[in-house]
Short mmCIF file of C-alpha atoms and ligand atoms in Angstrom, two decimals:
data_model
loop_
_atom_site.label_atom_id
_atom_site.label_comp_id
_atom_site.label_asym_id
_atom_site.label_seq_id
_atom_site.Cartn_x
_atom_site.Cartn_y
_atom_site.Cartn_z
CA UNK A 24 -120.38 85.92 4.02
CA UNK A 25 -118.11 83.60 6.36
CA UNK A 26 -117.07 85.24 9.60
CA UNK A 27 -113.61 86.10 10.29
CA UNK A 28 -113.70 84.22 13.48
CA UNK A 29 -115.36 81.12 11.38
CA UNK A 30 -112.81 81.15 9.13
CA UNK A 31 -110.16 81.55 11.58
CA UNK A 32 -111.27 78.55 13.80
CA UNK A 33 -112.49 76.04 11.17
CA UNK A 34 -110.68 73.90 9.24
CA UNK A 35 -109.48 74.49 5.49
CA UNK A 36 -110.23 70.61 4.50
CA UNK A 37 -111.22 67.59 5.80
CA UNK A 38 -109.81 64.01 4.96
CA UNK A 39 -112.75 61.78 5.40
CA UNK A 40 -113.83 57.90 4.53
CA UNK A 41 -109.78 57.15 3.78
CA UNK A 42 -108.01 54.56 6.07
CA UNK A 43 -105.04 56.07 7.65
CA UNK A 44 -101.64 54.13 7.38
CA UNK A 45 -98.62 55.69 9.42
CA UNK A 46 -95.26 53.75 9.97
CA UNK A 47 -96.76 53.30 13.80
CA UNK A 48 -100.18 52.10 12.61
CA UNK A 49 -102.96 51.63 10.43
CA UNK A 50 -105.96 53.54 12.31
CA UNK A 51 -109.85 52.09 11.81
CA UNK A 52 -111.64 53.51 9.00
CA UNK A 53 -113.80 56.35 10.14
CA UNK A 54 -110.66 58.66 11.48
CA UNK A 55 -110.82 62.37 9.41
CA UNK A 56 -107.91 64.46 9.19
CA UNK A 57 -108.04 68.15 9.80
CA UNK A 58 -106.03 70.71 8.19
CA UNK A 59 -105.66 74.09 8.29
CA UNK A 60 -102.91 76.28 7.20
CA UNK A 61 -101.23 73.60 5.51
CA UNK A 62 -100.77 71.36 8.69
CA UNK A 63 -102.89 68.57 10.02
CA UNK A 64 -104.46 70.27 13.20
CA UNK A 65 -106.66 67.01 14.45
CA UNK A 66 -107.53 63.59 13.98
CA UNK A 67 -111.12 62.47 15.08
CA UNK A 68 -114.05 60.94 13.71
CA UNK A 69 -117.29 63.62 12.71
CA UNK A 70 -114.91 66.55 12.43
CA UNK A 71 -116.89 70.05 12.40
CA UNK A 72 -117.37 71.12 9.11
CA UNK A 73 -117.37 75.16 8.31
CA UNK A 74 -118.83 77.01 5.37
CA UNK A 75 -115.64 77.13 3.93
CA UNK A 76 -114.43 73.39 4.57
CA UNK A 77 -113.27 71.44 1.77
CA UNK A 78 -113.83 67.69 2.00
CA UNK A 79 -111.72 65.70 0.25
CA UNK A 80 -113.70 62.24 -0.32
CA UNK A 81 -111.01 59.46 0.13
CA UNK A 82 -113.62 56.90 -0.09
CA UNK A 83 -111.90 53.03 -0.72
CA UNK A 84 -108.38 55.11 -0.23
CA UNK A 85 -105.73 54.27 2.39
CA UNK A 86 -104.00 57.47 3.02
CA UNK A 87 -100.14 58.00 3.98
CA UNK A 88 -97.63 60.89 4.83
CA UNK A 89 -96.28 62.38 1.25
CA UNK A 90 -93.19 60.40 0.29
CA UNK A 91 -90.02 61.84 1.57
CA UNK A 92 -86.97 61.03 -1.22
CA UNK A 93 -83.76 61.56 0.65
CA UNK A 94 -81.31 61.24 -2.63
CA UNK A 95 -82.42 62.85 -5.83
CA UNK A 96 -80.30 64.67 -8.68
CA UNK A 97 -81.84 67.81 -10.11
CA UNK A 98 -80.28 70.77 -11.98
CA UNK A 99 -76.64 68.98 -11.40
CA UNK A 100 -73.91 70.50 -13.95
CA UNK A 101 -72.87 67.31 -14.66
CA UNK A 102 -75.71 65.80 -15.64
CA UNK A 103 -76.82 69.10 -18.43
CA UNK A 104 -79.65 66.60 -20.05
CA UNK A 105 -81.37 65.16 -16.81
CA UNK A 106 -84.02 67.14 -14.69
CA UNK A 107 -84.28 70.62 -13.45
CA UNK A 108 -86.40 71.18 -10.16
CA UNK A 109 -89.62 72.13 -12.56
CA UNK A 110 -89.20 69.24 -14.07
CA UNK A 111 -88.66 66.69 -11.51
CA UNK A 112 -90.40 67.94 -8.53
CA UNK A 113 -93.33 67.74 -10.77
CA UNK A 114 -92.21 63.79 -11.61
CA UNK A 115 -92.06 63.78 -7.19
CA UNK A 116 -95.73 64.71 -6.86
CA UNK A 117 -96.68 62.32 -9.78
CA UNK A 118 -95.46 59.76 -8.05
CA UNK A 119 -96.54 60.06 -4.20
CA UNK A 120 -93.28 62.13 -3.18
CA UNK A 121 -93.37 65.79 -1.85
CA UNK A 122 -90.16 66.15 -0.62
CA UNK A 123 -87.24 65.93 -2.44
CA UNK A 124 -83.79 66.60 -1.14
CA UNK A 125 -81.21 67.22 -3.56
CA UNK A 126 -77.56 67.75 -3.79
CA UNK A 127 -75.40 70.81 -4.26
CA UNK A 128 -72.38 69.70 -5.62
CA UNK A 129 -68.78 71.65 -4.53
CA UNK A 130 -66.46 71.32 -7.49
CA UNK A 131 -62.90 70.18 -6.58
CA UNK A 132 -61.48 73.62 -7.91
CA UNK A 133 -63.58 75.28 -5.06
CA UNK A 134 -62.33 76.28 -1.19
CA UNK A 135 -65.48 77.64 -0.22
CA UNK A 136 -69.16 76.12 -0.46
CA UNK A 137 -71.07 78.87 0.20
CA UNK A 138 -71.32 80.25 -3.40
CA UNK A 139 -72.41 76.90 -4.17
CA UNK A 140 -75.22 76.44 -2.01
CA UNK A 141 -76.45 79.72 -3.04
CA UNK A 142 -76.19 78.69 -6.89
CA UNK A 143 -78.19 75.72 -5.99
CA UNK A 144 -80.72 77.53 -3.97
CA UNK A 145 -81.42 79.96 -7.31
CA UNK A 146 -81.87 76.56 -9.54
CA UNK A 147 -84.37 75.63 -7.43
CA UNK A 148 -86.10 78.59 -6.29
CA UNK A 149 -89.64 79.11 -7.26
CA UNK A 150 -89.27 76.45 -9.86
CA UNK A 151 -90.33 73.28 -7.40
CA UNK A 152 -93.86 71.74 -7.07
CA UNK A 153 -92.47 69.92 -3.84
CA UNK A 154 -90.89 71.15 -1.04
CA UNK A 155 -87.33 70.19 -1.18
CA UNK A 156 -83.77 70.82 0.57
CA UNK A 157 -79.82 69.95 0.03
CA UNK A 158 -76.93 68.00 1.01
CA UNK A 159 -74.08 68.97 0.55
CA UNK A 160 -71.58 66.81 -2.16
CA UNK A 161 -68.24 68.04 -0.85
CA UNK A 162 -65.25 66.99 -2.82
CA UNK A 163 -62.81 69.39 -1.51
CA UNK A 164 -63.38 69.34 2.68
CA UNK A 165 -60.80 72.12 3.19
CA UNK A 166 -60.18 72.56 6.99
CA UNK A 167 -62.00 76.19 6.45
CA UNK A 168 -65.06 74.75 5.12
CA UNK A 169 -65.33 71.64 8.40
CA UNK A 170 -64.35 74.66 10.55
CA UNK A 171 -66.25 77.75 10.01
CA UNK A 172 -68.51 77.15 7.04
CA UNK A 173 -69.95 74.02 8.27
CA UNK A 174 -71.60 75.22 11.13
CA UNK A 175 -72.97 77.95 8.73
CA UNK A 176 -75.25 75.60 6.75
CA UNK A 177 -76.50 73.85 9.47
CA UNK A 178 -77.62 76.88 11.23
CA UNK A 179 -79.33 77.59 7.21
CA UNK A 180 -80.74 73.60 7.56
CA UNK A 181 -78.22 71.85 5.36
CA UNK A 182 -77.17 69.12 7.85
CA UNK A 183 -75.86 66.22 5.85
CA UNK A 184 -73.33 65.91 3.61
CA UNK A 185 -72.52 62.87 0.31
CA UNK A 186 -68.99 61.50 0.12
CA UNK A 187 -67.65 59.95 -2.57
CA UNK A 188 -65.11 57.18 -2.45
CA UNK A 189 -65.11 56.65 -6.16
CA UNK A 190 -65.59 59.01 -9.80
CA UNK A 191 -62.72 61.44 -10.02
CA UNK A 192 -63.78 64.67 -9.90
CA UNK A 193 -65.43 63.87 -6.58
CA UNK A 194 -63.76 61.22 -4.72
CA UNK A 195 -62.27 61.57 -1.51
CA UNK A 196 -59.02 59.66 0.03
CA UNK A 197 -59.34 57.63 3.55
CA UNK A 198 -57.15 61.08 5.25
CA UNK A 199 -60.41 63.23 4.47
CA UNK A 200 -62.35 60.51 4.79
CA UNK A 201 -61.79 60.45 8.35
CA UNK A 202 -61.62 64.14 8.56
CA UNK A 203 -65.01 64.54 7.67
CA UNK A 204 -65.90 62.27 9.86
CA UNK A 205 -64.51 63.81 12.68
CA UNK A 206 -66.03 66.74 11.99
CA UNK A 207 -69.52 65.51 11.76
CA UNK A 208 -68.85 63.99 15.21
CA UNK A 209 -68.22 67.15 16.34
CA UNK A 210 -70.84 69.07 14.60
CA UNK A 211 -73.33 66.90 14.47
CA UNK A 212 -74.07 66.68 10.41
CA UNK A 213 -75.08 63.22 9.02
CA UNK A 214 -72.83 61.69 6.44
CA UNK A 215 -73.58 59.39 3.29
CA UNK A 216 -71.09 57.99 1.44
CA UNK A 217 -71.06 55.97 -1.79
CA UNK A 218 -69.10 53.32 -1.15
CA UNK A 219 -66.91 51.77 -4.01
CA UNK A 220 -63.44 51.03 -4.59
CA UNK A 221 -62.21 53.49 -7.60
CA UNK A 222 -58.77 51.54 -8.25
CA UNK A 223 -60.66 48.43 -8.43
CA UNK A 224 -62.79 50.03 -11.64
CA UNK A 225 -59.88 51.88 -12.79
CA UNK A 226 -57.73 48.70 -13.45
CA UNK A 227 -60.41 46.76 -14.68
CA UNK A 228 -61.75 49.37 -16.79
CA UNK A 229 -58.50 50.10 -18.27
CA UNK A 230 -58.29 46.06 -19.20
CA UNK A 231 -61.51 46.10 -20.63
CA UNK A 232 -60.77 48.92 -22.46
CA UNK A 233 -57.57 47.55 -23.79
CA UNK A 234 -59.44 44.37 -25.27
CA UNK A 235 -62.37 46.29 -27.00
CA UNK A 236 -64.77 45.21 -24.54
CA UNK A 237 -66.49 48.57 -24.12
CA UNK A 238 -70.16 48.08 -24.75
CA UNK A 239 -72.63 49.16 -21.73
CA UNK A 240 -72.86 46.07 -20.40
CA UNK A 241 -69.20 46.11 -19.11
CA UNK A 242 -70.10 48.73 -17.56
CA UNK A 243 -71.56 45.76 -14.54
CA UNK A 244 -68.21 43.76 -15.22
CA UNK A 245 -66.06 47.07 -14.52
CA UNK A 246 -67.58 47.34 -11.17
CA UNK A 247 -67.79 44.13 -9.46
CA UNK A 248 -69.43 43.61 -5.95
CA UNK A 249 -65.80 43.02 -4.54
CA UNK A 250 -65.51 47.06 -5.10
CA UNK A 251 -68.45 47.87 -3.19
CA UNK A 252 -67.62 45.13 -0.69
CA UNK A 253 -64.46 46.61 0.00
CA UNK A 254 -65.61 50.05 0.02
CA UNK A 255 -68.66 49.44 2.07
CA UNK A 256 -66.23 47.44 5.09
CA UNK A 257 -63.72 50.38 4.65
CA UNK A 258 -66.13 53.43 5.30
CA UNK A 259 -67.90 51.34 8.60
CA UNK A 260 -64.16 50.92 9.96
CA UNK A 261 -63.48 54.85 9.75
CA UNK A 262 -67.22 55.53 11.16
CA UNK A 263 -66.30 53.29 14.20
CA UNK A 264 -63.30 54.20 14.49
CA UNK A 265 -64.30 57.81 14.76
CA UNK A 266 -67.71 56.87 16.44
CA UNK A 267 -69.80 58.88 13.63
CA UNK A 268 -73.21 57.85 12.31
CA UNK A 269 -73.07 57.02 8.51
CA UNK A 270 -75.80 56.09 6.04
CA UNK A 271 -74.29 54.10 2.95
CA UNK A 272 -76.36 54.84 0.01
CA UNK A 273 -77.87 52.63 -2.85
CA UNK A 274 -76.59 49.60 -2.08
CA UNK A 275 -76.56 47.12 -4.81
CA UNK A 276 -74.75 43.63 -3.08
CA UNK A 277 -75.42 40.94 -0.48
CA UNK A 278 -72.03 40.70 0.72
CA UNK A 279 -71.69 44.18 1.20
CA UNK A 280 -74.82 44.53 3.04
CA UNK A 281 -73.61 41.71 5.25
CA UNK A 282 -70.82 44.41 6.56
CA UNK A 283 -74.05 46.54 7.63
CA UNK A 284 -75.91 44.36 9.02
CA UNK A 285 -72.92 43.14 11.32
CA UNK A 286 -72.12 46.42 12.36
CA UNK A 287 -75.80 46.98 13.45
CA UNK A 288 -76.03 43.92 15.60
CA UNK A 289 -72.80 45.48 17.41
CA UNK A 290 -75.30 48.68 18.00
CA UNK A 291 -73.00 50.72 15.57
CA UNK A 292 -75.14 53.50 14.05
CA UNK A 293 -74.55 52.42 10.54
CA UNK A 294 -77.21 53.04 8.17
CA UNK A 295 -78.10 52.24 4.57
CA UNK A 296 -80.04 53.00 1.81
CA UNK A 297 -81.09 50.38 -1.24
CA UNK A 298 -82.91 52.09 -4.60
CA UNK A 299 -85.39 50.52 -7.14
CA UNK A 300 -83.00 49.71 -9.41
CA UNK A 301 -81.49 46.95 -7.26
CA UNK A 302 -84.78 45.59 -6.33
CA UNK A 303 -86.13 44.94 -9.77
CA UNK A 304 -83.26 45.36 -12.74
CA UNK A 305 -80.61 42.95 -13.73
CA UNK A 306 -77.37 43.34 -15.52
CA UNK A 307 -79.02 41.90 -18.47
CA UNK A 308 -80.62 45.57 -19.42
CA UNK A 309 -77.30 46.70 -20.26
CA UNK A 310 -77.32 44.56 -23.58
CA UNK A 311 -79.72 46.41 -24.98
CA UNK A 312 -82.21 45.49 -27.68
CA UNK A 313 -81.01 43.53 -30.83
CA UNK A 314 -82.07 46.93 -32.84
CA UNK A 315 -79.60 49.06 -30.41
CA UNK A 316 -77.44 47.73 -28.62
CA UNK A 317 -76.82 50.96 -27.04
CA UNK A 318 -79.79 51.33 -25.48
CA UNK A 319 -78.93 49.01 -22.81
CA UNK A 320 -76.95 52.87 -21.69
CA UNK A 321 -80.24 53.65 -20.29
CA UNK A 322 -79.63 51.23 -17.60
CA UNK A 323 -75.83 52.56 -16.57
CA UNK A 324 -76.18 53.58 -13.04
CA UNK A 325 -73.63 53.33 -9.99
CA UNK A 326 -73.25 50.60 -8.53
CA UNK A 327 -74.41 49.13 -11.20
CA UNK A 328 -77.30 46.67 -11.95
CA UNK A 329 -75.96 42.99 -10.60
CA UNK A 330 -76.06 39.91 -12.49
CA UNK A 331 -78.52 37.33 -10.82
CA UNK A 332 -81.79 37.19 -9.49
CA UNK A 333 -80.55 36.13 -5.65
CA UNK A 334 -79.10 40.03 -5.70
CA UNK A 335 -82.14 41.66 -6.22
CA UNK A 336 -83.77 38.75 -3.29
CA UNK A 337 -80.72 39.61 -1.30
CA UNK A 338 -81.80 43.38 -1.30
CA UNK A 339 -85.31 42.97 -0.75
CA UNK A 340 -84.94 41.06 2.33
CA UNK A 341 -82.63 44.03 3.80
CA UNK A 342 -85.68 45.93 2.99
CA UNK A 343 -88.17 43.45 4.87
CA UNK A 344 -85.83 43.05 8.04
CA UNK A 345 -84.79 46.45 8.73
CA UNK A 346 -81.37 46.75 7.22
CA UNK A 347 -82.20 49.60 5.28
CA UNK A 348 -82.99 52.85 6.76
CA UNK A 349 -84.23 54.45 3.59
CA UNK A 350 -85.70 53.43 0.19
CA UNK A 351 -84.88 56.55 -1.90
CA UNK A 352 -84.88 57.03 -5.78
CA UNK A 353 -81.09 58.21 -6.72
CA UNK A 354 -83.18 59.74 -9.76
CA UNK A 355 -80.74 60.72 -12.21
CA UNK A 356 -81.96 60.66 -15.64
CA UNK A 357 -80.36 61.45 -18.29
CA UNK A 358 -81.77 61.67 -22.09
CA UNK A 359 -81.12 58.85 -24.78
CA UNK A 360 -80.92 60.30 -27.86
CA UNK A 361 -79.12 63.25 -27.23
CA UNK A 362 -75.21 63.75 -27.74
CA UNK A 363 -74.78 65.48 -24.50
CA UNK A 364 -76.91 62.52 -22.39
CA UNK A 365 -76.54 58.77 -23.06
CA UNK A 366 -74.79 59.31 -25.86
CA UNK A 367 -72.02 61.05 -24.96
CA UNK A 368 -70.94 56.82 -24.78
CA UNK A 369 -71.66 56.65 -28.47
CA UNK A 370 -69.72 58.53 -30.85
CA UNK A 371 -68.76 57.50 -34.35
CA UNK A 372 -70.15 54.12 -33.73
CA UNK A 373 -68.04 53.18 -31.07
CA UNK A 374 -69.61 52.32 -27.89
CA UNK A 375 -67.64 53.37 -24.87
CA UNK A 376 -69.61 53.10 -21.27
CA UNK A 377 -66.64 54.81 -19.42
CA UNK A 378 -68.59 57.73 -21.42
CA UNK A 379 -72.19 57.59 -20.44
CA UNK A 380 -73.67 59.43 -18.10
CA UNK A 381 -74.02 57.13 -14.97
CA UNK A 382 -78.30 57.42 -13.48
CA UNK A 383 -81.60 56.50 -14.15
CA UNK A 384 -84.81 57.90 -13.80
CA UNK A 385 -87.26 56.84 -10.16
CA UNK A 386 -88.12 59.76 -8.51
CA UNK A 387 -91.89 59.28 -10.01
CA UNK A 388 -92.21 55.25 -9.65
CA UNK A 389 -90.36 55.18 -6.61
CA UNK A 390 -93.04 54.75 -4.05
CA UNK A 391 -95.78 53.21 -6.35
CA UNK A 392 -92.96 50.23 -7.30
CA UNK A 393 -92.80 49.16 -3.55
CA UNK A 394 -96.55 49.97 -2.72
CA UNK A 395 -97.62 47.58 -5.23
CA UNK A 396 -95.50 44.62 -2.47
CA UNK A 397 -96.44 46.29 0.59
CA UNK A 398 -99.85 44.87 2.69
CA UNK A 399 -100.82 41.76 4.64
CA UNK A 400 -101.42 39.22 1.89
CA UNK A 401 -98.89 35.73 1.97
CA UNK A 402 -97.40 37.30 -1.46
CA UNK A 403 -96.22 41.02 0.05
CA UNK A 404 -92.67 41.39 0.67
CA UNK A 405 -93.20 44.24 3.41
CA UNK A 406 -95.93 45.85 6.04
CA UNK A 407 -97.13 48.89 5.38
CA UNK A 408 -96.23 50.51 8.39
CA UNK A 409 -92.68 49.44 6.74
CA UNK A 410 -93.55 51.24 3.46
CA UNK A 411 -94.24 54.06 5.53
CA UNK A 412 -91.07 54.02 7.58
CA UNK A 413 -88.74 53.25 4.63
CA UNK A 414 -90.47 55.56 2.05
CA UNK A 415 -91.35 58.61 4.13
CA UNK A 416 -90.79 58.71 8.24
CA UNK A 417 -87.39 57.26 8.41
CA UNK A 418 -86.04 59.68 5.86
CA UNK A 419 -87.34 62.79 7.31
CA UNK A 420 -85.85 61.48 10.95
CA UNK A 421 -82.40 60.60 9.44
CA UNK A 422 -82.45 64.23 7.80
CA UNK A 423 -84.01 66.20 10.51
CA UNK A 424 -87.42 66.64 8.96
CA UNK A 425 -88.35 64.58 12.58
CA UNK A 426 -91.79 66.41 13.49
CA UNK A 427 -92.70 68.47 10.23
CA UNK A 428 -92.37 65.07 7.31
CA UNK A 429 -93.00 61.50 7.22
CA UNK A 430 -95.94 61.17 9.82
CA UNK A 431 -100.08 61.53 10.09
CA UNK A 432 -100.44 63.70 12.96
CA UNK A 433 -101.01 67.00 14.56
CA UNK A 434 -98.48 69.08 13.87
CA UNK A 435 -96.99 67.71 10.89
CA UNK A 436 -97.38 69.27 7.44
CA UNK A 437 -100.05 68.07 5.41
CA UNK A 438 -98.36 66.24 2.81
CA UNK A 439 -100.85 63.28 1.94
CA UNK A 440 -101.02 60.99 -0.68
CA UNK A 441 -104.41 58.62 -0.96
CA UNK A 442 -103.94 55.23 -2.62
CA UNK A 443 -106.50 52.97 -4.65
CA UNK A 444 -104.92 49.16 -4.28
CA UNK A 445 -107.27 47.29 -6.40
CA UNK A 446 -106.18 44.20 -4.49
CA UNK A 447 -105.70 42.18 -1.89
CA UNK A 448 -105.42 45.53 0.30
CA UNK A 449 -109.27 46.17 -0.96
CA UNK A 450 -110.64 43.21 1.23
CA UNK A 451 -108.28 44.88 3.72
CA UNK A 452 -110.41 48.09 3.76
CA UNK A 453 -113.92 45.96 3.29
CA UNK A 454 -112.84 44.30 6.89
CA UNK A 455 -111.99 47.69 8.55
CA UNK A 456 -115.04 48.89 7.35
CA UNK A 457 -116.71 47.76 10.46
CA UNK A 458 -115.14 50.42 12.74
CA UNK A 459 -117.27 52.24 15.59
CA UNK A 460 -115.76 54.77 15.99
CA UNK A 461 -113.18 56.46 17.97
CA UNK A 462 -112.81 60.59 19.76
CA UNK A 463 -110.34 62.99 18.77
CA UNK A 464 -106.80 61.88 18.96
CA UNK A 465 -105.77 65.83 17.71
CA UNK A 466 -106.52 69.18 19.02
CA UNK A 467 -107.55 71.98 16.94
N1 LIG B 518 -74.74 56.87 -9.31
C1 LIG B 518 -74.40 57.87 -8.51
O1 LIG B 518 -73.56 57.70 -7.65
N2 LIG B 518 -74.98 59.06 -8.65
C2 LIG B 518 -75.89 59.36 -9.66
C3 LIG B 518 -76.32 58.26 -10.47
C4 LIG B 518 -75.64 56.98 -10.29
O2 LIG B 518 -75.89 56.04 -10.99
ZN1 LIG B 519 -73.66 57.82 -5.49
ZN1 LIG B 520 -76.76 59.60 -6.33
#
């Protein structure tokens, strides 16, 4: 029988043969991570192994902190077809990510948020695989709620906040706009906003509407890069104006991103966040397939998917030179062939894309989608240690996860995820291999 002290002292599992990547570094092959309790307690090479030490054999593995996914949908009322936390979280680990923060979404029609953040805490209670936490969607920023509830939830941990500048039921006018802004000045909360111009898609969508053209795909001509352009220089005059941190999420366009990237080289603390979707996808998913022309609703997402391959270029190199802050998912699925998912933009065989459910699905290919660009060879697009920082350690600084997520280290929790490249990045490993080895960068 193992002795109490033993037990007490060793560690619960060892990490060995994998080659650690952080967003600092990648360490030489021969460093072991110890855990116990849940948290990495040491790095070292030959860590002591007790009776009741698991070793986990990472053997040709690189090893990096469990993806952090700053902007997820789960359980959301208005999306009754997508994924619960059960569901999802268990899509999360899948795919590399074990933290997930999610909204809690204030409806208009409500002057408090605090029986909203406790509905969302019972969705997701005891029903996640990953650990996960909220923002806060507030569409109704009563003076009460900036005043005295505010201060509430970030006491509970709930310190950012999504604004919406477009989708009525949620958006917010440039007077609250800069309300909540001064407010998080004040209080210290971090703000993302999704930045496009709703009268812009209102008039257009009403035009398309009144000539028929009302298939999915005009769901990309409805919201032109003008309206996120607009939207995007609007929301960075209010932050500096106010001198409040923002973080402008999924951004889809060049131009916009230009705005960003301007106000950063003036040191303004403007930060943004690009998704999948505008890496990869083009506008010309939204036709569909000549069987179903419909299906091209799968692909309806906000903003949506651009028209030409220099977008998706355009994003990526935001992603390669630091632009971006975070990578994140915006998973929000919702299902096809259902009447209360996609199809809600299908009835009677008319197609109407004002109808379907904006979102699509990333929470599980998320990381693996930019792992498979991320090394040394001429053909990646990024470093690792960026893969790290945009996937996992710049997330959990930006939402105060600084010292628990997003690093290998003691200290932080033990969320690891081991990776298998099967290319270039093997040769990588083979010319580490010859490492000497190295004492114990940890304590115990
Ligand atoms: N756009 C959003 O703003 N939220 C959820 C999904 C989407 O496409
Ligand atoms: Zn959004
Ligand atoms: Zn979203």
């Amino acid at each position: 029988m193992m002795g109490d002290r033993e037990e007490n002292m060793g560690f619960d599992d060892v990490v060995t043969n994998g080659i650690v990547v952080t967003a600092a570094e990648t360490l030489p092959l021969g460093i072991e991570i110890g855990i116990k309790d849940g948290k990495i307690s040491c790095l070292g090479t030959s860590l002591p192994r007790f009776s009741h030490t698991q070793i986990i054999d990472a053997k040709g593995g690189m090893i990096t902190p469990g993806g952090v996914d700053s902007h997820v949908h789960f359980a959301q009322d208005n999306s009754p077809t997508g994924d619960n936390f059960t569901t999802g979280s268990r899509s999360a680990i899948a795919g590399g990510t074990t933290t997930v923060l999610a909204f809690a979404s204030q409806l208009k029609t409500e002057d408090s948020v605090l029986p909203c953040i406790k509905d969302y805490h019972t969705r997701a209670a005891d029903r996640s695989y990953c650990d996960y936490g909220f923002h806060l969607i507030l569409s109704n920023p009563t003076p009460n709620i900036m005043t005295s509830e505010m201060p509430l939830l970030i006491e509970q941990g709930i310190t950012s906040v999504k604004l919406y500048m477009t989708y009525e039921p949620l958006k917010l006018g440039d007077s609250d706009l800069l309300n909540v802004l001064m407010s998080a000045r004040e209080l210290g909360f971090t703000t993302m906003v999704h930045a496009e111009n709703s009268d812009i898609i209102s008039l257009i969508t009403d035009r398309l509407e009144a000539n028929g053209h009302t298939a999915p795909y005009f769901h990309a001509t409805s919201r032109p890069q003008i309206a996120e352009n607009e939207a995007t220089y609007r929301i960075i005059s209010l932050a500096e104006l106010t001198s409040t941190p923002i973080l402008i999420v999924h951004m889809s366009s060049e131009i916009a991103m230009k705005h960003v990237r301007k106000a950063q080289t003036r040191m303004l603390p403007i930060h943004a966040e690009t998704c999948p979707q505008y890496l990869f996808l083009l506008s010309e998913r939204l036709k569909g397939s000549e069987k179903d022309q419909f299906s091209g609703a799968k692909c309806v997402c906000s903003p949506p998917l651009r028209h030409d391959p220099k977008d998706l270029e355009a994003m990526w190199r935001g992603i390669a030179n630091g632009t971006f802050t975070t990578f994140s998912s915006d998973h929000a699925p919702s299902t096809y062939d259902h009447p209360g998912g996609k199809k809600l933009g299908l009835k009677d065989g008319i197609m109407r894309y004002k109808n379907i459910p904006n979102g699509v699905p990333g929470v599980e290919t998320r990381i693996p989608l930019l792992f498979n660009h991320a090394g040394s060879s001429p053909s990646s697009r990024l470093t690792l240690q960026r893969f790290v920082q945009l996937t996992s350690s710049d997330p959990a600084k930006l939402y105060g996860l600084e010292g628990v997520k997003g690093n290998i280290a003691p200290g932080y929790d033990a969320d690891l995820v081991i990776w298998y490249p099967d290319r270039d990045e093997g040769e990588e490993l083979a010319a580490l291999d010859g490492f000497e080895g190295k004492d114990c960068v940890g304590s115990g």
